[in-house]
PDB file of C-alpha atoms in Angstrom:
ATOM      1  CA  MET A   5       0.000   0.000   0.000  1.00 60.00           C
ATOM      2  CA  LYS A   6       1.396   3.383  -1.031  1.00 71.00           C
ATOM      3  CA  ARG A   7       2.028   5.973   1.678  1.00 84.00           C
ATOM      4  CA  PHE A   8       1.568   9.673   1.034  1.00 85.00           C
ATOM      5  CA  SER A   9       3.468  12.370   2.875  1.00 88.00           C
ATOM      6  CA  LYS A  10       1.717  14.810   5.191  1.00 88.00           C
ATOM      7  CA  ILE A  11       2.697  17.626   2.836  1.00 88.00           C
ATOM      8  CA  GLU A  12       1.057  15.932  -0.158  1.00 89.00           C
ATOM      9  CA  LEU A  13      -2.158  15.344   1.765  1.00 90.00           C
ATOM     10  CA  PHE A  14      -2.132  18.883   3.170  1.00 90.00           C
ATOM     11  CA  GLU A  15      -1.736  20.347  -0.344  1.00 89.00           C
ATOM     12  CA  ILE A  16      -4.544  18.186  -1.719  1.00 90.00           C
ATOM     13  CA  ARG A  17      -6.878  19.198   1.116  1.00 90.00           C
ATOM     14  CA  ASN A  18      -6.070  22.915   1.037  1.00 88.00           C
ATOM     15  CA  LEU A  19      -4.894  23.953  -2.437  1.00 89.00           C
ATOM     16  CA  ILE A  20      -7.834  22.545  -4.381  1.00 90.00           C
ATOM     17  CA  PRO A  21     -10.858  24.828  -3.866  1.00 90.00           C
ATOM     18  CA  MET A  22     -13.785  22.722  -2.704  1.00 90.00           C
ATOM     19  CA  GLN A  23     -16.357  24.512  -4.863  1.00 89.00           C
ATOM     20  CA  GLN A  24     -14.230  24.155  -8.011  1.00 90.00           C
ATOM     21  CA  LEU A  25     -13.685  20.453  -7.322  1.00 90.00           C
ATOM     22  CA  MET A  26     -17.415  19.880  -6.813  1.00 90.00           C
ATOM     23  CA  GLU A  27     -18.219  21.642 -10.074  1.00 89.00           C
ATOM     24  CA  ASP A  28     -15.599  19.586 -11.930  1.00 90.00           C
ATOM     25  CA  LEU A  29     -16.888  16.350 -10.356  1.00 89.00           C
ATOM     26  CA  GLN A  30     -20.346  17.424 -11.588  1.00 90.00           C
ATOM     27  CA  ILE A  31     -21.936  17.272  -8.152  1.00 89.00           C
ATOM     28  CA  LEU A  32     -25.429  18.730  -8.362  1.00 90.00           C
ATOM     29  CA  SER A  33     -25.498  22.186  -6.817  1.00 88.00           C
ATOM     30  CA  ILE A  34     -27.608  25.310  -6.528  1.00 87.00           C
ATOM     31  CA  GLN A  35     -26.857  28.954  -5.779  1.00 87.00           C
ATOM     32  CA  GLU A  36     -29.171  30.164  -3.000  1.00 83.00           C
ATOM     33  CA  ASN A  37     -28.853  33.750  -1.682  1.00 84.00           C
ATOM     34  CA  LYS A  38     -25.259  33.877  -2.999  1.00 84.00           C
ATOM     35  CA  ILE A  39     -24.460  30.677  -1.074  1.00 85.00           C
ATOM     36  CA  PHE A  40     -23.197  27.631  -2.960  1.00 87.00           C
ATOM     37  CA  ARG A  41     -25.201  24.571  -1.901  1.00 90.00           C
ATOM     38  CA  PHE A  42     -24.279  21.079  -3.068  1.00 90.00           C
ATOM     39  CA  LEU A  43     -26.099  17.763  -2.969  1.00 90.00           C
ATOM     40  CA  CYS A  44     -24.840  15.814   0.043  1.00 91.00           C
ATOM     41  CA  PRO A  45     -23.558  12.410  -1.162  1.00 89.00           C
ATOM     42  CA  ILE A  46     -24.776  10.750   2.064  1.00 90.00           C
ATOM     43  CA  CYS A  47     -28.281  12.096   2.816  1.00 92.00           C
ATOM     44  CA  LYS A  48     -28.986  13.634  -0.639  1.00 90.00           C
ATOM     45  CA  GLY A  49     -30.065  16.950   0.891  1.00 90.00           C
ATOM     46  CA  TYR A  50     -29.207  20.522  -0.094  1.00 90.00           C
ATOM     47  CA  ASN A  51     -28.854  21.841   3.473  1.00 90.00           C
ATOM     48  CA  THR A  52     -25.127  22.227   2.859  1.00 91.00           C
ATOM     49  CA  SER A  53     -22.502  24.921   2.667  1.00 91.00           C
ATOM     50  CA  ILE A  54     -18.796  25.452   2.034  1.00 91.00           C
ATOM     51  CA  ASN A  55     -16.459  27.287   4.374  1.00 89.00           C
ATOM     52  CA  HIS A  56     -13.919  28.797   1.974  1.00 86.00           C
ATOM     53  CA  GLU A  57     -11.476  29.644   4.777  1.00 87.00           C
ATOM     54  CA  THR A  58     -11.133  26.036   5.947  1.00 90.00           C
ATOM     55  CA  ASN A  59     -11.943  24.541   2.511  1.00 89.00           C
ATOM     56  CA  LEU A  60     -14.506  22.191   4.025  1.00 91.00           C
ATOM     57  CA  GLY A  61     -17.997  21.305   2.886  1.00 92.00           C
ATOM     58  CA  ARG A  62     -20.618  20.639   5.532  1.00 92.00           C
ATOM     59  CA  CYS A  63     -24.015  18.968   5.490  1.00 92.00           C
ATOM     60  CA  PHE A  64     -26.264  20.263   8.250  1.00 93.00           C
ATOM     61  CA  ASN A  65     -28.770  17.399   7.847  1.00 92.00           C
ATOM     62  CA  CYS A  66     -26.378  14.554   8.606  1.00 92.00           C
ATOM     63  CA  ASN A  67     -23.781  16.736  10.425  1.00 92.00           C
ATOM     64  CA  LYS A  68     -20.936  15.505   8.214  1.00 93.00           C
ATOM     65  CA  ASN A  69     -17.892  17.543   7.144  1.00 92.00           C
ATOM     66  CA  PHE A  70     -16.203  16.841   3.822  1.00 91.00           C
ATOM     67  CA  ASN A  71     -12.706  17.723   2.695  1.00 92.00           C
ATOM     68  CA  THR A  72     -11.581  17.298  -0.906  1.00 92.00           C
ATOM     69  CA  ILE A  73     -10.494  13.697  -0.315  1.00 93.00           C
ATOM     70  CA  ASP A  74     -13.728  12.673   1.445  1.00 92.00           C
ATOM     71  CA  ILE A  75     -16.019  14.138  -1.201  1.00 93.00           C
ATOM     72  CA  THR A  76     -14.010  12.576  -4.041  1.00 93.00           C
ATOM     73  CA  ILE A  77     -14.082   9.137  -2.370  1.00 93.00           C
ATOM     74  CA  LYS A  78     -17.885   9.359  -2.027  1.00 92.00           C
ATOM     75  CA  ILE A  79     -18.549  10.638  -5.560  1.00 91.00           C
ATOM     76  CA  ARG A  80     -16.061   8.512  -7.501  1.00 91.00           C
ATOM     77  CA  THR A  81     -16.556   5.445  -5.227  1.00 92.00           C
ATOM     78  CA  THR A  82     -12.838   4.729  -5.139  1.00 92.00           C
ATOM     79  CA  ASN A  83     -10.438   3.866  -2.345  1.00 92.00           C
ATOM     80  CA  PHE A  84      -8.162   6.323  -0.557  1.00 92.00           C
ATOM     81  CA  VAL A  85      -5.007   5.606  -2.597  1.00 92.00           C
ATOM     82  CA  ASP A  86      -6.729   5.960  -5.983  1.00 93.00           C
ATOM     83  CA  THR A  87      -8.483   9.110  -4.811  1.00 92.00           C
ATOM     84  CA  VAL A  88      -5.237  10.744  -3.675  1.00 93.00           C
ATOM     85  CA  LYS A  89      -3.544   9.836  -6.985  1.00 93.00           C
ATOM     86  CA  TYR A  90      -6.504  11.329  -8.863  1.00 93.00           C
ATOM     87  CA  LEU A  91      -6.428  14.511  -6.758  1.00 93.00           C
ATOM     88  CA  LYS A  92      -2.655  14.905  -7.241  1.00 92.00           C
ATOM     89  CA  LYS A  93      -3.224  14.919 -11.019  1.00 92.00           C
ATOM     90  CA  TYR A  94      -6.209  17.215 -10.568  1.00 92.00           C
ATOM     91  CA  LEU A  95      -4.113  19.638  -8.482  1.00 90.00           C
ATOM     92  CA  SER A  96      -1.364  19.812 -11.112  1.00 88.00           C
ATOM     93  CA  HIS A  97      -3.939  20.463 -13.872  1.00 88.00           C
ATOM     94  CA  TYR A  98      -5.676  23.064 -11.698  1.00 86.00           C
ATOM     95  CA  GLN A  99      -2.399  24.881 -10.993  1.00 84.00           C
ATOM     96  CA  THR A 100      -1.570  24.832 -14.722  1.00 85.00           C
ATOM     97  CA  ARG A 101      -4.957  26.406 -15.499  1.00 82.00           C
ATOM     98  CA  LEU A 102      -4.343  29.093 -12.883  1.00 80.00           C
ATOM     99  CA  ALA A 103      -0.881  29.816 -14.255  1.00 79.00           C
ATOM    100  CA  LYS A 104      -2.260  30.224 -17.786  1.00 77.00           C
ATOM    101  CA  GLN A 105      -4.951  32.617 -16.539  1.00 74.00           C
ATOM    102  CA  ASN A 106      -2.437  34.717 -14.596  1.00 68.00           C
ATOM    103  CA  THR A 107       0.101  35.141 -17.410  1.00 65.00           C
ATOM    104  CA  ASN A 108      -1.783  38.032 -19.018  1.00 58.00           C
ATOM    105  CA  ILE A 109       0.653  40.681 -17.798  1.00 52.00           C
ATOM    106  CA  GLU A 110       0.166  44.156 -19.206  1.00 54.00           C
ATOM    107  CA  PRO A 111       3.326  45.886 -20.437  1.00 51.00           C
ATOM    108  CA  LEU A 112       4.468  49.088 -18.756  1.00 47.00           C
ATOM    109  CA  HIS A 113       3.081  52.118 -20.579  1.00 51.00           C
ATOM    110  CA  LYS A 114       5.532  54.542 -22.175  1.00 48.00           C
ATOM    111  CA  GLU A 115       4.451  57.435 -19.957  1.00 48.00           C
ATOM    112  CA  HIS A 116       5.485  55.415 -16.880  1.00 46.00           C
ATOM    113  CA  THR A 117       8.986  54.471 -18.023  1.00 44.00           C
ATOM    114  CA  TRP A 118      10.455  57.376 -16.059  1.00 43.00           C
ATOM    115  CA  GLN A 119       9.682  55.398 -12.917  1.00 43.00           C
ATOM    116  CA  LYS A 120      12.391  52.886 -13.825  1.00 43.00           C
ATOM    117  CA  GLU A 121      15.014  55.468 -14.718  1.00 42.00           C
ATOM    118  CA  ILE A 122      14.915  57.603 -11.576  1.00 43.00           C
ATOM    119  CA  ASN A 123      16.889  56.391  -8.575  1.00 44.00           C
ATOM    120  CA  PHE A 124      14.490  57.804  -6.011  1.00 42.00           C
ATOM    121  CA  LYS A 125      15.566  58.489  -2.428  1.00 44.00           C
ATOM    122  CA  LYS A 126      13.032  59.209   0.294  1.00 45.00           C
ATOM    123  CA  SER A 127      13.114  62.710   1.701  1.00 46.00           C
ATOM    124  CA  PRO A 128      13.168  63.160   5.489  1.00 48.00           C
ATOM    125  CA  GLU A 129       9.934  65.189   5.452  1.00 44.00           C
ATOM    126  CA  SER A 130       7.937  62.412   3.813  1.00 49.00           C
ATOM    127  CA  LYS A 131       9.034  58.819   4.209  1.00 50.00           C
ATOM    128  CA  ASN A 132       6.311  57.623   1.832  1.00 50.00           C
ATOM    129  CA  ASP A 133       7.461  59.558  -1.258  1.00 50.00           C
ATOM    130  CA  SER A 134       7.961  57.386  -4.303  1.00 53.00           C
ATOM    131  CA  PRO A 135       7.568  57.808  -8.057  1.00 54.00           C
ATOM    132  CA  ILE A 136       4.860  55.135  -8.039  1.00 56.00           C
ATOM    133  CA  LYS A 137       2.921  57.013  -5.356  1.00 55.00           C
ATOM    134  CA  LEU A 138       3.223  60.213  -7.368  1.00 53.00           C
ATOM    135  CA  SER A 139       1.932  58.570 -10.518  1.00 54.00           C
ATOM    136  CA  LYS A 140      -0.993  56.998  -8.626  1.00 53.00           C
ATOM    137  CA  ILE A 141      -1.943  60.364  -7.141  1.00 54.00           C
ATOM    138  CA  LEU A 142      -1.832  62.002 -10.550  1.00 53.00           C
ATOM    139  CA  GLN A 143      -3.758  59.173 -12.230  1.00 53.00           C
ATOM    140  CA  ASN A 144      -6.556  59.312  -9.641  1.00 55.00           C
ATOM    141  CA  ILE A 145      -7.160  63.024 -10.032  1.00 51.00           C
ATOM    142  CA  ILE A 146     -10.096  64.150 -12.121  1.00 41.00           C
ATOM    143  CA  LYS A 147     -10.639  67.866 -12.120  1.00 42.00           C
ATOM    144  CA  PRO A 148     -14.383  68.629 -12.457  1.00 41.00           C
ATOM    145  CA  GLU A 149     -15.689  71.590 -14.385  1.00 42.00           C
ATOM    146  CA  GLN A 150     -15.707  74.808 -12.428  1.00 46.00           C
ATOM    147  CA  LYS A 151     -19.213  75.942 -11.551  1.00 47.00           C
ATOM    148  CA  ILE A 152     -18.352  79.392 -10.329  1.00 47.00           C
ATOM    149  CA  ASN A 153     -20.643  82.226 -11.366  1.00 49.00           C
ATOM    150  CA  SER A 154     -18.912  85.287 -12.760  1.00 48.00           C
ATOM    151  CA  ASN A 155     -20.703  87.416 -10.137  1.00 48.00           C
ATOM    152  CA  GLU A 156     -19.011  85.589  -7.285  1.00 50.00           C
ATOM    153  CA  ASN A 157     -15.410  86.499  -6.606  1.00 50.00           C
ATOM    154  CA  LEU A 158     -14.365  83.099  -5.314  1.00 51.00           C
ATOM    155  CA  ASN A 159     -11.176  81.433  -6.366  1.00 53.00           C
ATOM    156  CA  TRP A 160     -11.060  77.704  -7.053  1.00 49.00           C
ATOM    157  CA  SER A 161      -9.779  76.608  -3.622  1.00 50.00           C
ATOM    158  CA  GLU A 162     -12.372  78.716  -1.765  1.00 53.00           C
ATOM    159  CA  TYR A 163     -15.089  77.187  -3.934  1.00 51.00           C
ATOM    160  CA  CYS A 164     -13.859  73.692  -3.132  1.00 48.00           C
ATOM    161  CA  ARG A 165     -13.679  74.375   0.598  1.00 50.00           C
ATOM    162  CA  SER A 166     -17.135  75.872   0.685  1.00 51.00           C
ATOM    163  CA  ASN A 167     -19.024  73.395  -1.517  1.00 53.00           C
ATOM    164  CA  ASP A 168     -17.309  70.054  -1.775  1.00 54.00           C
ATOM    165  CA  LYS A 169     -14.752  68.684   0.645  1.00 56.00           C
ATOM    166  CA  ARG A 170     -13.717  65.990  -1.858  1.00 58.00           C
ATOM    167  CA  LEU A 171     -12.741  68.611  -4.435  1.00 58.00           C
ATOM    168  CA  PHE A 172     -10.665  70.417  -1.834  1.00 58.00           C
ATOM    169  CA  ILE A 173      -8.869  67.160  -0.993  1.00 63.00           C
ATOM    170  CA  ILE A 174      -8.189  66.607  -4.704  1.00 65.00           C
ATOM    171  CA  GLU A 175      -6.695  70.080  -4.969  1.00 66.00           C
ATOM    172  CA  GLN A 176      -4.481  69.374  -1.967  1.00 68.00           C
ATOM    173  CA  LYS A 177      -3.325  66.085  -3.526  1.00 70.00           C
ATOM    174  CA  VAL A 178      -2.435  67.886  -6.754  1.00 72.00           C
ATOM    175  CA  ALA A 179      -0.449  70.476  -4.831  1.00 71.00           C
ATOM    176  CA  LEU A 180       1.330  67.737  -2.860  1.00 72.00           C
ATOM    177  CA  ALA A 181       2.096  65.747  -6.012  1.00 73.00           C
ATOM    178  CA  LEU A 182       3.472  68.798  -7.820  1.00 75.00           C
ATOM    179  CA  ASN A 183       5.594  69.683  -4.786  1.00 74.00           C
ATOM    180  CA  MET A 184       6.946  66.126  -4.634  1.00 74.00           C
ATOM    181  CA  LEU A 185       7.716  66.192  -8.366  1.00 75.00           C
ATOM    182  CA  ASP A 186       9.632  69.456  -7.945  1.00 75.00           C
ATOM    183  CA  LYS A 187      11.694  67.948  -5.116  1.00 75.00           C
ATOM    184  CA  LEU A 188      12.329  64.844  -7.192  1.00 75.00           C
ATOM    185  CA  GLN A 189      13.397  66.883 -10.198  1.00 74.00           C
ATOM    186  CA  ASN A 190      15.768  68.980  -8.046  1.00 75.00           C
ATOM    187  CA  LYS A 191      17.336  65.805  -6.611  1.00 72.00           C
ATOM    188  CA  THR A 192      17.924  64.327 -10.061  1.00 70.00           C
ATOM    189  CA  LEU A 193      19.456  67.585 -11.323  1.00 71.00           C
ATOM    190  CA  LYS A 194      21.888  67.653  -8.377  1.00 70.00           C
ATOM    191  CA  ASN A 195      22.984  64.075  -9.098  1.00 62.00           C
TER     192      ASN A 195
END
């Protein structure tokens, strides 16, 4: 009889998502109030649920917990050794599918290539300064149209403070980003 290591069994129990395995094993299931419910292989009831944190399925009718090995043994009606061999192959295929899905990496846009070129050092006043932070601040800023009447003598910052706190915060972020860019530019010129 073949022995499996604790690591192999741990990976099979925890790295294969229970819901994905049940769908691939074609276990009858329903979606009820955004909760995945599967047909219990013992009592044939739908009073079931999956805890995604522990990767366990549970039937509340017969009070039985299922891990990936248990559910596969019941559905495929095989012994423990054959089930573990099957799940090892399943895990490798599942990880290959995940790797193929995650390989769609977007190339760095031309306008962001300056981030690579600058050797950025953090200033003592702000330990969180970085070119990436600057670009994120600038990308997230959308300046709305000014709705100031010509009769009112308000400047843009007074308008923002008086009418919309979010707009005032945006203006402050722009000022901070421009200040940080000036400091960064001065540092690169000195070097």
